[in-house]
PDB file of C-alpha atoms and ligand atoms in Angstrom:
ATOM      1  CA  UNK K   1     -66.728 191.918  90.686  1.00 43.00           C
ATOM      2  CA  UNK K   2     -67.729 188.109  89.976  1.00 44.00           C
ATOM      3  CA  UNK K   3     -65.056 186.541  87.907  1.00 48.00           C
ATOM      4  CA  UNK K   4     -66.936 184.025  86.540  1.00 48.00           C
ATOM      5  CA  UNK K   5     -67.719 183.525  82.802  1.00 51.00           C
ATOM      6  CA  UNK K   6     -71.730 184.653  82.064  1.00 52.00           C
ATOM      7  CA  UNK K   7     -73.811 183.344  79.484  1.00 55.00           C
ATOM      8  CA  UNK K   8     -73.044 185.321  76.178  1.00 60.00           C
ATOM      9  CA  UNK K   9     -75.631 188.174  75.985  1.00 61.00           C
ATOM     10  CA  UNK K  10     -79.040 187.354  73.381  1.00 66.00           C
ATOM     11  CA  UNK K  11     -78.643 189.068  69.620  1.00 68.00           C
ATOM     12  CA  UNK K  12     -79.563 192.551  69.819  1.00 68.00           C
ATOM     13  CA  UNK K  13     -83.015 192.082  68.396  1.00 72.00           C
ATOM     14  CA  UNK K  14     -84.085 190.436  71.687  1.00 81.00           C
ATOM     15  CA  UNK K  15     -82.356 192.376  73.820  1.00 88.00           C
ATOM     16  CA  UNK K  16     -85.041 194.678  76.046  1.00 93.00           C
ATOM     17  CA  UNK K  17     -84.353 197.619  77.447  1.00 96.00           C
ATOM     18  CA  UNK K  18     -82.256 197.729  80.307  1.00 98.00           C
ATOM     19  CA  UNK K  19     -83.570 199.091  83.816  1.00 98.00           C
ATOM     20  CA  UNK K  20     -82.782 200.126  86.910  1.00 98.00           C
ATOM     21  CA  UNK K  21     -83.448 197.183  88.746  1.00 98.00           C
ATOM     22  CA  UNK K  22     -81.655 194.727  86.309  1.00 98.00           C
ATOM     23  CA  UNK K  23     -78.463 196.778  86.887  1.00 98.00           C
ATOM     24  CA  UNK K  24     -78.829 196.312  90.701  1.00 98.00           C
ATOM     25  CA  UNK K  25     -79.765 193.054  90.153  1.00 98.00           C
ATOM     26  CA  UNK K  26     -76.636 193.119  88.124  1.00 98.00           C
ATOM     27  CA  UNK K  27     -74.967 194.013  91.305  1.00 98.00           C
ATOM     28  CA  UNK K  28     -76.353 191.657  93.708  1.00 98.00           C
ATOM     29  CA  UNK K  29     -75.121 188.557  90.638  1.00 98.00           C
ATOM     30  CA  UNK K  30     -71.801 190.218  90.053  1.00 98.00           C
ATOM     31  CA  UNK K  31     -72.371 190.757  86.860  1.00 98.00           C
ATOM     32  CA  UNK K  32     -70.221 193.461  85.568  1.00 98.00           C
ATOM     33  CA  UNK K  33     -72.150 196.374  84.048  1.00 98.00           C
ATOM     34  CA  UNK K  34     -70.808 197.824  81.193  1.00 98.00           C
ATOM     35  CA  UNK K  35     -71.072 201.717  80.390  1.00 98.00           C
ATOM     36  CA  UNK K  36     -69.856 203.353  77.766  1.00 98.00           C
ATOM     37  CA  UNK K  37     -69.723 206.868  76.401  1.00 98.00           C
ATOM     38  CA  UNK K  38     -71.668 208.437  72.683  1.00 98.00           C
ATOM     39  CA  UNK K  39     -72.896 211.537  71.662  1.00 98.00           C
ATOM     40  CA  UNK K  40     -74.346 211.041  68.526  1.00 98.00           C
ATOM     41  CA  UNK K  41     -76.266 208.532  65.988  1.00 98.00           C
ATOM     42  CA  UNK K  42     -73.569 206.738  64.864  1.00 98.00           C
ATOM     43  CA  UNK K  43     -71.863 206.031  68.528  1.00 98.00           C
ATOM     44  CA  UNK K  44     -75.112 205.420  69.792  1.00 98.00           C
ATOM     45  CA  UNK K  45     -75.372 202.937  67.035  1.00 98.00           C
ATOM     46  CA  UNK K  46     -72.427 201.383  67.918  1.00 98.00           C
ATOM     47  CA  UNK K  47     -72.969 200.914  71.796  1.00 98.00           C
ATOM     48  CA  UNK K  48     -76.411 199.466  71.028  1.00 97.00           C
ATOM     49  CA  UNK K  49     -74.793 197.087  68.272  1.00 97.00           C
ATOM     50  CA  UNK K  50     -72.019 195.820  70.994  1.00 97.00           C
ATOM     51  CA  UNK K  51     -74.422 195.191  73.753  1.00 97.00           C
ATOM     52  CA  UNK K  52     -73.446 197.740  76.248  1.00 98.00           C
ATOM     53  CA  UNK K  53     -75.478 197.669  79.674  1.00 98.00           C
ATOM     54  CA  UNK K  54     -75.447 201.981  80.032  1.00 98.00           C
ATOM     55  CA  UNK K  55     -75.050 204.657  77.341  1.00 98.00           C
ATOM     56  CA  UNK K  56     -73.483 208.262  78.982  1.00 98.00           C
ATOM     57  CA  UNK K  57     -73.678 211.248  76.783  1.00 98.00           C
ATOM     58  CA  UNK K  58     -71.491 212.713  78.949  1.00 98.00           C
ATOM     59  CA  UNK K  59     -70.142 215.992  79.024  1.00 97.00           C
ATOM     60  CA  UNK K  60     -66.538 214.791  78.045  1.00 96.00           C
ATOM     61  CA  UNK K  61     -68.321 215.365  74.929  1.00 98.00           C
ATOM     62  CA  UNK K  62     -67.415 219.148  75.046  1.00 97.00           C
ATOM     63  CA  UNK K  63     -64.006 217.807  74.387  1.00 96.00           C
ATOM     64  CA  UNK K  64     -64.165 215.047  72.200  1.00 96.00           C
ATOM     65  CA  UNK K  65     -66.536 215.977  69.950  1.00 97.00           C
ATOM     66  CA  UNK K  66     -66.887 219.564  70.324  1.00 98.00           C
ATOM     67  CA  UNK K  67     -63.285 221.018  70.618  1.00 96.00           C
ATOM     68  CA  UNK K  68     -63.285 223.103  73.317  1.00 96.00           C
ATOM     69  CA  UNK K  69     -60.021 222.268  76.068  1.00 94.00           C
ATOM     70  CA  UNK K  70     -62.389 221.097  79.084  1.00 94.00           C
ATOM     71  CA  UNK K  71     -65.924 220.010  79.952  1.00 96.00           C
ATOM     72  CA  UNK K  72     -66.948 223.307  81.678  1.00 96.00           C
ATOM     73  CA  UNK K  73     -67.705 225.634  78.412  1.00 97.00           C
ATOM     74  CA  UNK K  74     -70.326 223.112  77.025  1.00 98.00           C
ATOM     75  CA  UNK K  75     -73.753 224.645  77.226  1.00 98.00           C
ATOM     76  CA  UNK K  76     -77.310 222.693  78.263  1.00 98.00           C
ATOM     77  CA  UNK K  77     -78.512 223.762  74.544  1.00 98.00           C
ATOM     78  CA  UNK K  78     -75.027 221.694  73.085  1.00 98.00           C
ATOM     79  CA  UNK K  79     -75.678 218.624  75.471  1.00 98.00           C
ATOM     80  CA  UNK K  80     -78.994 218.473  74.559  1.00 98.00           C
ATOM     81  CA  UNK K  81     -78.547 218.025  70.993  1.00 98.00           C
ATOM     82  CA  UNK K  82     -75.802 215.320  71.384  1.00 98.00           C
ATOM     83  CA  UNK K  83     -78.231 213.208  73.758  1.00 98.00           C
ATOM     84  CA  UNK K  84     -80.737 213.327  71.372  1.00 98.00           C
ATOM     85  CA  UNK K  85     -78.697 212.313  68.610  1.00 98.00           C
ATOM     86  CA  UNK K  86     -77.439 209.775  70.811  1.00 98.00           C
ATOM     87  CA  UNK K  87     -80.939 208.645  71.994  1.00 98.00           C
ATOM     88  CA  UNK K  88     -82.357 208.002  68.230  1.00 98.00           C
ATOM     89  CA  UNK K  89     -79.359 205.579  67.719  1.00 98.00           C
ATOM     90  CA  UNK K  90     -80.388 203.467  70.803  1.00 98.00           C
ATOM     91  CA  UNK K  91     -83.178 200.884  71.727  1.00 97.00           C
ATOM     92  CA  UNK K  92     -82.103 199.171  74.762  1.00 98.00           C
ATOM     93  CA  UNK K  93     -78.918 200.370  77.057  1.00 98.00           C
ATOM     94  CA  UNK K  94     -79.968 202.761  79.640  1.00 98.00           C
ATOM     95  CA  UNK K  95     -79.398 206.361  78.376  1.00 98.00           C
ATOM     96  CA  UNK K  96     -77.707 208.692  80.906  1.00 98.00           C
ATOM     97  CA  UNK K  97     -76.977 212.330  80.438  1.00 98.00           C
ATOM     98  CA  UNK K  98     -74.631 214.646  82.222  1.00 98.00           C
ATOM     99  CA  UNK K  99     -75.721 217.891  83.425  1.00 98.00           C
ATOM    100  CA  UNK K 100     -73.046 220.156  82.053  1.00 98.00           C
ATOM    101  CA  UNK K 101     -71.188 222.593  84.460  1.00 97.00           C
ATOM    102  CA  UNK K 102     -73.836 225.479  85.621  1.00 97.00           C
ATOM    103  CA  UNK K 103     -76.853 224.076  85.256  1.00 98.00           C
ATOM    104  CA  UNK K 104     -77.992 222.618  88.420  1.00 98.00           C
ATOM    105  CA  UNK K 105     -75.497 223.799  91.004  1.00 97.00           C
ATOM    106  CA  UNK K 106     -77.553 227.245  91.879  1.00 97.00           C
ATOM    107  CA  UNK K 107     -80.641 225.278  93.403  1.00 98.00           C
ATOM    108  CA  UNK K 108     -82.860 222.297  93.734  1.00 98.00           C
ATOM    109  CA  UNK K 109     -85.457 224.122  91.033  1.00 98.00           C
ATOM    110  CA  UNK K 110     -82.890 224.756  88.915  1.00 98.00           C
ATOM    111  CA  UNK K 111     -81.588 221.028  88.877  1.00 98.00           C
ATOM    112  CA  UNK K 112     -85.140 219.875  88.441  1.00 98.00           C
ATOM    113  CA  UNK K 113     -85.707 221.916  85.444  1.00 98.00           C
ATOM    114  CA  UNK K 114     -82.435 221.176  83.576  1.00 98.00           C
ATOM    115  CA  UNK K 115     -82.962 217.361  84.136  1.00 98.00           C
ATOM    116  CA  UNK K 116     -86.178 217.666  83.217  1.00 98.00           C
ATOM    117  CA  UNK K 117     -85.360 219.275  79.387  1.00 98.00           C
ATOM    118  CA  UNK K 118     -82.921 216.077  79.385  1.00 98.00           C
ATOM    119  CA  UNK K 119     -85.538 213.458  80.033  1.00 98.00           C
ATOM    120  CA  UNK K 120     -88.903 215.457  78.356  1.00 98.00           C
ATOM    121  CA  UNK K 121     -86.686 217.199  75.006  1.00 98.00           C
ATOM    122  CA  UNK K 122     -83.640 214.337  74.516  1.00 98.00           C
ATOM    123  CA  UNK K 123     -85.009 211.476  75.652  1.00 98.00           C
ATOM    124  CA  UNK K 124     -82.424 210.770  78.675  1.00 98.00           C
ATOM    125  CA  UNK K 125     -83.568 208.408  81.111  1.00 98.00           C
ATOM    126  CA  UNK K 126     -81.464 209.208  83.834  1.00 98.00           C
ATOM    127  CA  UNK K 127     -78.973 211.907  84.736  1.00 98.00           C
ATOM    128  CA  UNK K 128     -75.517 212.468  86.097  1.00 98.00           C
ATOM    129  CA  UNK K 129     -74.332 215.127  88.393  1.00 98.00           C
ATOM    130  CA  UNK K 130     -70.582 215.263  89.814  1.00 97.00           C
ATOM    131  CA  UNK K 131     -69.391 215.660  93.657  1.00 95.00           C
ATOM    132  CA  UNK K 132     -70.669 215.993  96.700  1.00 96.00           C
ATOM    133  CA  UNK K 133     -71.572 219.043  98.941  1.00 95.00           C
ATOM    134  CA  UNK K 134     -74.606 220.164  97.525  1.00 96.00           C
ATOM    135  CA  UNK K 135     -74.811 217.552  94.709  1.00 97.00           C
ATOM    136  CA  UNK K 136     -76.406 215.206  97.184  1.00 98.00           C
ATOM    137  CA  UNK K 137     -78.895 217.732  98.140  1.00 98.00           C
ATOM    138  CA  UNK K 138     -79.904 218.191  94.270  1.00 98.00           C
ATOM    139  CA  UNK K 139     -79.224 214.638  93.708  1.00 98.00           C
ATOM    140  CA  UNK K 140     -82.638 214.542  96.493  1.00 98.00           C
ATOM    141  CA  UNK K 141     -84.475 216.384  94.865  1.00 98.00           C
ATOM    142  CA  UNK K 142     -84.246 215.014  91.662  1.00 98.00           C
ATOM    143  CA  UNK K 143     -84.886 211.944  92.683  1.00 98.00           C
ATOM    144  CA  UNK K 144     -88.031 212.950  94.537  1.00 98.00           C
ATOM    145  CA  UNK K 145     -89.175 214.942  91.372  1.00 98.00           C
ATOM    146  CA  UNK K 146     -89.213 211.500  89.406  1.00 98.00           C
ATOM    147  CA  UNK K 147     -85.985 212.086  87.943  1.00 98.00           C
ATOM    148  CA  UNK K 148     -83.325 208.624  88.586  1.00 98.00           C
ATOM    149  CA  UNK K 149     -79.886 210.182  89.233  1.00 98.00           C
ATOM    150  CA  UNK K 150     -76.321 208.685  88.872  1.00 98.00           C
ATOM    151  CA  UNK K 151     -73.520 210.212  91.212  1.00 98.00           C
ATOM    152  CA  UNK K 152     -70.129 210.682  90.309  1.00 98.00           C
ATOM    153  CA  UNK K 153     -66.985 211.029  92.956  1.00 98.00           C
ATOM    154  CA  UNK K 154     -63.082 211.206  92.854  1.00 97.00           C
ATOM    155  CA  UNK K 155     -61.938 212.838  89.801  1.00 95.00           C
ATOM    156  CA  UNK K 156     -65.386 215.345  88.879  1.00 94.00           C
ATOM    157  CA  UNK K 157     -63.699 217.222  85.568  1.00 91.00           C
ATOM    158  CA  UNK K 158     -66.128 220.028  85.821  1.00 93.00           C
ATOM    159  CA  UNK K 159     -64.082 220.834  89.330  1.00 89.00           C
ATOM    160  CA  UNK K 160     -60.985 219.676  88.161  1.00 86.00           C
ATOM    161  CA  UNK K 161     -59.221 223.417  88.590  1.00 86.00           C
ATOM    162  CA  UNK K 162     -60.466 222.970  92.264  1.00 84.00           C
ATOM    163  CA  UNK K 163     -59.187 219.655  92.918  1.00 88.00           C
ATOM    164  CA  UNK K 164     -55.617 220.618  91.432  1.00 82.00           C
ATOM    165  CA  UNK K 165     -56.039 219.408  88.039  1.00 83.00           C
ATOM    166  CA  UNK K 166     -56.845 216.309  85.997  1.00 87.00           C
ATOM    167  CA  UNK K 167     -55.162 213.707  88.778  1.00 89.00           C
ATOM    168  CA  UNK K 168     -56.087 210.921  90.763  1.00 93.00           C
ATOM    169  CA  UNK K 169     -58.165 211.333  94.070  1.00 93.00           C
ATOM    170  CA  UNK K 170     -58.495 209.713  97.334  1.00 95.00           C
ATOM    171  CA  UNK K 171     -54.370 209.337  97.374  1.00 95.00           C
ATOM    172  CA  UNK K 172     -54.683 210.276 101.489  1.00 97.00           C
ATOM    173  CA  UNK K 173     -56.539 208.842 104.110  1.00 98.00           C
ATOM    174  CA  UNK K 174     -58.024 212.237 104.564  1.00 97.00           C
ATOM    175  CA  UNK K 175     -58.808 212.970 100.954  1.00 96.00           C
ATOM    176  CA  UNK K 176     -60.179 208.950 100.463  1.00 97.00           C
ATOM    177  CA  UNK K 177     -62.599 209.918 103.441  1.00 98.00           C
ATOM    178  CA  UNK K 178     -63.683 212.780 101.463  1.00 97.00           C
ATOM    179  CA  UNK K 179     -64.302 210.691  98.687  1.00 97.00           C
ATOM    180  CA  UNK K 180     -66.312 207.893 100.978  1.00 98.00           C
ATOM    181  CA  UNK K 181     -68.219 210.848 102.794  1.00 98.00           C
ATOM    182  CA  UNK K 182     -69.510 212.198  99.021  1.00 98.00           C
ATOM    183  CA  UNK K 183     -70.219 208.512  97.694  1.00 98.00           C
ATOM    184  CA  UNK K 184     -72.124 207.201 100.736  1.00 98.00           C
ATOM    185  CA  UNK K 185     -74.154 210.411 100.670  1.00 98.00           C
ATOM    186  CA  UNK K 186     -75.229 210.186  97.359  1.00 98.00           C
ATOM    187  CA  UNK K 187     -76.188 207.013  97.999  1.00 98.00           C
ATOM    188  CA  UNK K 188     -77.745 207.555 100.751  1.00 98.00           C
ATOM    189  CA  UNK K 189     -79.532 211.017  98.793  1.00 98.00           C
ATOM    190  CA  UNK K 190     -81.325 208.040  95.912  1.00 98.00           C
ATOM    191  CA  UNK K 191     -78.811 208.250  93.586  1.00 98.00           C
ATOM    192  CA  UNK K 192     -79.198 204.823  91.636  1.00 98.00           C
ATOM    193  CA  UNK K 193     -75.643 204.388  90.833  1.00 98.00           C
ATOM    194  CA  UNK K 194     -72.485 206.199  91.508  1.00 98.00           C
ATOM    195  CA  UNK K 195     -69.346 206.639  89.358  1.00 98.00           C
ATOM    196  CA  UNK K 196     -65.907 206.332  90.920  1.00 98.00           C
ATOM    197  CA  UNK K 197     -63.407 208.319  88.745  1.00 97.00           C
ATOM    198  CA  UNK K 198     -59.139 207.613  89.462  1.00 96.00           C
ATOM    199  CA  UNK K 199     -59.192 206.899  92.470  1.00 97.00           C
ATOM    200  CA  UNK K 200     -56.815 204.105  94.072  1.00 97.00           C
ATOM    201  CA  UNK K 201     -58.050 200.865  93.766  1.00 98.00           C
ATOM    202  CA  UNK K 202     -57.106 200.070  97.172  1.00 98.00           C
ATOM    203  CA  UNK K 203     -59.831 202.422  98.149  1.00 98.00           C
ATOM    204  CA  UNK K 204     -62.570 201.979  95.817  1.00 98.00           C
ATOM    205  CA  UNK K 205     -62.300 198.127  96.931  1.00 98.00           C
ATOM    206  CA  UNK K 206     -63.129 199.371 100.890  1.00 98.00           C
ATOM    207  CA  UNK K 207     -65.517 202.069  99.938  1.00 98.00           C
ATOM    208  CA  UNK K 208     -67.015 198.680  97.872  1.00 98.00           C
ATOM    209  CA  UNK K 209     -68.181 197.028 101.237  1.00 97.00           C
ATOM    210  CA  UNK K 210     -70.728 199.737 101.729  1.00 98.00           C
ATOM    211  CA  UNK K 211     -71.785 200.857  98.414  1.00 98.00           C
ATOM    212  CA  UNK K 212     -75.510 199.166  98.069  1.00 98.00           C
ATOM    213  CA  UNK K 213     -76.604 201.007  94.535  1.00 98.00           C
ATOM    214  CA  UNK K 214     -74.189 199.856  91.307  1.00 98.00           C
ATOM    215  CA  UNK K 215     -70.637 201.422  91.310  1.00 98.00           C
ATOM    216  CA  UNK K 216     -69.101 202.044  87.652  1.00 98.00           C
ATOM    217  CA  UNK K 217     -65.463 202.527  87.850  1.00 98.00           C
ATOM    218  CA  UNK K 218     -63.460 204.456  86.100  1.00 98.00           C
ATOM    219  CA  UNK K 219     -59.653 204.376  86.813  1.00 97.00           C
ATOM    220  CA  UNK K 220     -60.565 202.497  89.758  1.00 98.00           C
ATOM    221  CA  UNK K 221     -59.665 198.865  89.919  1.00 98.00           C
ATOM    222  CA  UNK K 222     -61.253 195.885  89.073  1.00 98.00           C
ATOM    223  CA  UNK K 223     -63.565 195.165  92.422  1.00 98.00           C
ATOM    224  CA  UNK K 224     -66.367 198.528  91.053  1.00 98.00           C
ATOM    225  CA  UNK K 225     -69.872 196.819  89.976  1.00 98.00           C
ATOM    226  CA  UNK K 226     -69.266 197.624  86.058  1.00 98.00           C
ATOM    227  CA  UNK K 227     -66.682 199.619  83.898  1.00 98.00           C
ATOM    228  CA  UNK K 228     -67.103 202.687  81.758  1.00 98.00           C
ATOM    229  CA  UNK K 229     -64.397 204.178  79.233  1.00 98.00           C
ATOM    230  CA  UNK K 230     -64.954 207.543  76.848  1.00 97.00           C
ATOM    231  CA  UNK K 231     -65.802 206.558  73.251  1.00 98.00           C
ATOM    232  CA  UNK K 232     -63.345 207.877  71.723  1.00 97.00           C
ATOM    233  CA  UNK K 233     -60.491 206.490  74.423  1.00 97.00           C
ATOM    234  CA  UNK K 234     -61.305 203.159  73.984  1.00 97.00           C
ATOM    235  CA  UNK K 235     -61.140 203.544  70.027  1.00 97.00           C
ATOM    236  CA  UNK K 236     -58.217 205.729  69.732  1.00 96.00           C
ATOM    237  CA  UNK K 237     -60.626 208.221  68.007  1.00 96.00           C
ATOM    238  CA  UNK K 238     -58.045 211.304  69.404  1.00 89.00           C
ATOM    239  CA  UNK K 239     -54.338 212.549  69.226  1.00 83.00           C
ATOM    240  CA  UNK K 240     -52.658 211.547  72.793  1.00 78.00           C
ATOM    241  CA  UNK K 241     -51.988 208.466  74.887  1.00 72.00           C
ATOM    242  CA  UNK K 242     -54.824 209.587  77.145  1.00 82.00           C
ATOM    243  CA  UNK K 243     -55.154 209.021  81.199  1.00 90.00           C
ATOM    244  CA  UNK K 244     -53.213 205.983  82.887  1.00 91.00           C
ATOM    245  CA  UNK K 245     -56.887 203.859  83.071  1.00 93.00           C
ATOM    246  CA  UNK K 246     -57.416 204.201  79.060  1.00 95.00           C
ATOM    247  CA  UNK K 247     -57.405 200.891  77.490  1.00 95.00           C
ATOM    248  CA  UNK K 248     -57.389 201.322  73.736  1.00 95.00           C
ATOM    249  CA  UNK K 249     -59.008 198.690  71.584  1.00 96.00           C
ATOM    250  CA  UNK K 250     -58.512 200.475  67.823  1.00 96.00           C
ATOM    251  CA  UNK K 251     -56.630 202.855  66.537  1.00 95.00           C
ATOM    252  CA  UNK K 252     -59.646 204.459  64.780  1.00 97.00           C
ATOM    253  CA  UNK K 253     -57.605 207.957  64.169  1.00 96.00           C
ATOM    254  CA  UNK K 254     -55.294 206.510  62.426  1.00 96.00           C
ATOM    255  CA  UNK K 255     -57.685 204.495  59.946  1.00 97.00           C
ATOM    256  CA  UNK K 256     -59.791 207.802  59.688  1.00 97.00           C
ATOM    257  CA  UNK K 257     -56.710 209.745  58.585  1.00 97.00           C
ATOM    258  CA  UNK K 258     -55.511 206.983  56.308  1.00 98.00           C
ATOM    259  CA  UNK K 259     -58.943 206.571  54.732  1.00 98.00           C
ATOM    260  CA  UNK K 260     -59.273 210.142  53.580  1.00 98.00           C
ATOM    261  CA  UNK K 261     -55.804 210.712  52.825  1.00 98.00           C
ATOM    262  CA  UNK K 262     -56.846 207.620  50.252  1.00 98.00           C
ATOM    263  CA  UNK K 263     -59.369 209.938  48.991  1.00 98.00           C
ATOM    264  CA  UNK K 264     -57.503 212.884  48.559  1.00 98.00           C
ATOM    265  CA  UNK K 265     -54.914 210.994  46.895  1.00 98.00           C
ATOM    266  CA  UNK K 266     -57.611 209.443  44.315  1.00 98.00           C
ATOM    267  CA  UNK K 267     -59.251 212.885  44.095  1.00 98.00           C
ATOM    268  CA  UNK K 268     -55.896 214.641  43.077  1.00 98.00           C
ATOM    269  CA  UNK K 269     -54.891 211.794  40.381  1.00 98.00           C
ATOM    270  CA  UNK K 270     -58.291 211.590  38.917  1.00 97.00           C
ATOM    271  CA  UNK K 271     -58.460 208.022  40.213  1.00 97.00           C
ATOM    272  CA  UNK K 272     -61.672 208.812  42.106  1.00 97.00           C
ATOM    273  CA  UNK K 273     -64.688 208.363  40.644  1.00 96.00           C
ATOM    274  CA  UNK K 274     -64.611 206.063  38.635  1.00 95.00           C
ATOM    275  CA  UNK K 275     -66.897 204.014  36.206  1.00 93.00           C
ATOM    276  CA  UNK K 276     -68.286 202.341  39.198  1.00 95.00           C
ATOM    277  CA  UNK K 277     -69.282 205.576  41.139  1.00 96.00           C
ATOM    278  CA  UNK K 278     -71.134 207.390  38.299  1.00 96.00           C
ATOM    279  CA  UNK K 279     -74.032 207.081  36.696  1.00 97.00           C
ATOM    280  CA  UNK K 280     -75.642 206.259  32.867  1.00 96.00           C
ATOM    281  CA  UNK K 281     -77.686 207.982  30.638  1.00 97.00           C
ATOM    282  CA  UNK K 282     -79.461 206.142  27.496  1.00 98.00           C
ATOM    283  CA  UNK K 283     -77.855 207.078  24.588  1.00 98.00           C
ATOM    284  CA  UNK K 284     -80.699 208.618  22.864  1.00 98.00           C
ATOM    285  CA  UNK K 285     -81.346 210.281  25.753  1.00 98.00           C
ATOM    286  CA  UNK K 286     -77.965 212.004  25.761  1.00 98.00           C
ATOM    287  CA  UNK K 287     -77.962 213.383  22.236  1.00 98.00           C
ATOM    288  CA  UNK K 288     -81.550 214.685  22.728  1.00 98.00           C
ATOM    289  CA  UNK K 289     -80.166 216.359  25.847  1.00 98.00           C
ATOM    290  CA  UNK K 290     -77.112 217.663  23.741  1.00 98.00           C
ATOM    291  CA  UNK K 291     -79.657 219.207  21.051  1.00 98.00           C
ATOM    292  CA  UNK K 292     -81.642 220.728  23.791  1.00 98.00           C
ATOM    293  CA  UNK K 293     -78.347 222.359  24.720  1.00 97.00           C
ATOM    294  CA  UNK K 294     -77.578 223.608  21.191  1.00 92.00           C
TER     295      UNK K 294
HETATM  296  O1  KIV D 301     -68.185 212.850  80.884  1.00 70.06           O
HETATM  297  C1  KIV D 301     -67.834 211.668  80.960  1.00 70.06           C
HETATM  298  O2  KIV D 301     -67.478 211.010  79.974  1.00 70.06           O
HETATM  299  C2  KIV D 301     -67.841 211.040  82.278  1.00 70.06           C
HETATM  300  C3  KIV D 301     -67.257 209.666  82.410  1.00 70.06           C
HETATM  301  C4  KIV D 301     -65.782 209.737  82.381  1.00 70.06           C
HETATM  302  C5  KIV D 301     -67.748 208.954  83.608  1.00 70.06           C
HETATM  303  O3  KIV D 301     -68.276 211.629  83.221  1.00 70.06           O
END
């Protein structure tokens, strides 16, 4: 990744929508590409407002937004709601949805027709599928039905029970060949970009040499094409310190907490509303109303 400074980006009302060939032509500049997680308006909102490069509703949403302890209970019906929430926030990142756990793994048609309720009923413009095996053969045939695909190796959450938990990848020569076998197949399959999830940066920085679509990094060293953190990591929007490649820029739980503990303060010592917050009624108006009462 280039290191040198880049013009900063135009005001968001002349932004344009971002494609796929600016992000490879990202690439081939060194530009870094930034992704980002939402899964609703207001996210959305706030991705679009900041300039981001990609948008992922991904299916970390299950956890950060829905509650449940891992990404595998979310349903298609429960993603599809949050990318097009997401989508009506956004006018010009790329908008890229995960395909939640069990809904394109049985077969190429069934791939097809979950990415297609993405792109046709919430607005996604690409889609995201983890691993390798037979992820690069659906990846294929998604991408020949129309449908631009982004790849995702290393750490893949919705297999984490298989890989031995939520932990880095790639820490042996074997398992980092495993990791450069999946990647260079999904490229190789169309994908248009591929995420690289905890893996050592050592060996996201060789794997770099032949990677020819966009790599977005996460938890894997500085030399990936572009960067992408979870929402609600970067803002401190959870309980937790979060995985060793978190940076947190705000504290955002905290302020939440403080902010309504204000207001249940104010509420319980009748400081809240006040004057300010309500509003008049002429005076006429009012006794007429208080006759009407009796
Ligand atoms: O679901 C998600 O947020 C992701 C990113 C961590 C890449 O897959």
């Amino acid at each position: 990744m280039s290191t040198t400074p880049i013009a900063a980006p135009a005001p968001p009302s002349e932004r344009l929508p971002v494609t796929l060939p600016q992000l490879a032509e990202k690439k081939r500049l060194g530009e870094p590409i930034v992704m980002v997680t939402a899964y609703d308006f207001p996210s959305a909102q706030v991705a679009e407002a900041a300039g981001v490069d990609v948008v992922l509703v991904g299916d970390s949403g299950a956890m950060t937004v829905l509650g449940y302890p891992s990404t595998v209970p979310v349903s298609v019906q429960e993603m599809l709601m949050l990318c097009a929430a997401a989508r009506r926030g956004l006018r010009t990142p790329l908008l890229v949805a995960d395909l939640p756990f069990g809904s394109y793994e049985a077969s190429n048609e069934q791939a097809i027709a979950t990415a297609q309720r993405f792109v046709k009923e919430a607005g996604a413009d690409a889609v995201k599928l983890e691993g390798g095996g037979s992820s690069v053969e659906r990846a294929r045939a998604l991408v020949a039905a129309g449908i631009p695909v982004m790849g995702h190796v290393g750490l893949t959450p919705q297999t984490a029970t298989a890989l031995g938990g939520y932990r880095a990848q790639g820490r042996t020569a074997q398992r980092a060949h495993d990791v450069a076998r999946d990647a260079l197949a999904l490229q190789e399959a169309g994908c248009f970009a591929v995420v690289f999830e905890a893996i050592p940066a050592a060996v996201a920085q060789a794997l770099m040499e032949r990677m020819e679509v966009p790599v977005i990094g996460i938890g894997a060293g500085a030399s990936t094409d572009g960067q992408v953190l979870v929402f609600h990591d970067l803002l401190g929007i959870r309980e937790g310190v979060g995985a060793r490649f978190v940076k947190r820029y705000a504290d955002l739980q905290a302020e939440m907490t403080a902010g309504v503990r204000a207001y249940t303060e104010d509420v319980r010592t009748r400081r809240f509303p006040g004057p300010d917050h309500t509003y008049s009624i002429d005076p006429d108006e009012l006794e007429r109303f208080r006759a009407l009462l009796g």
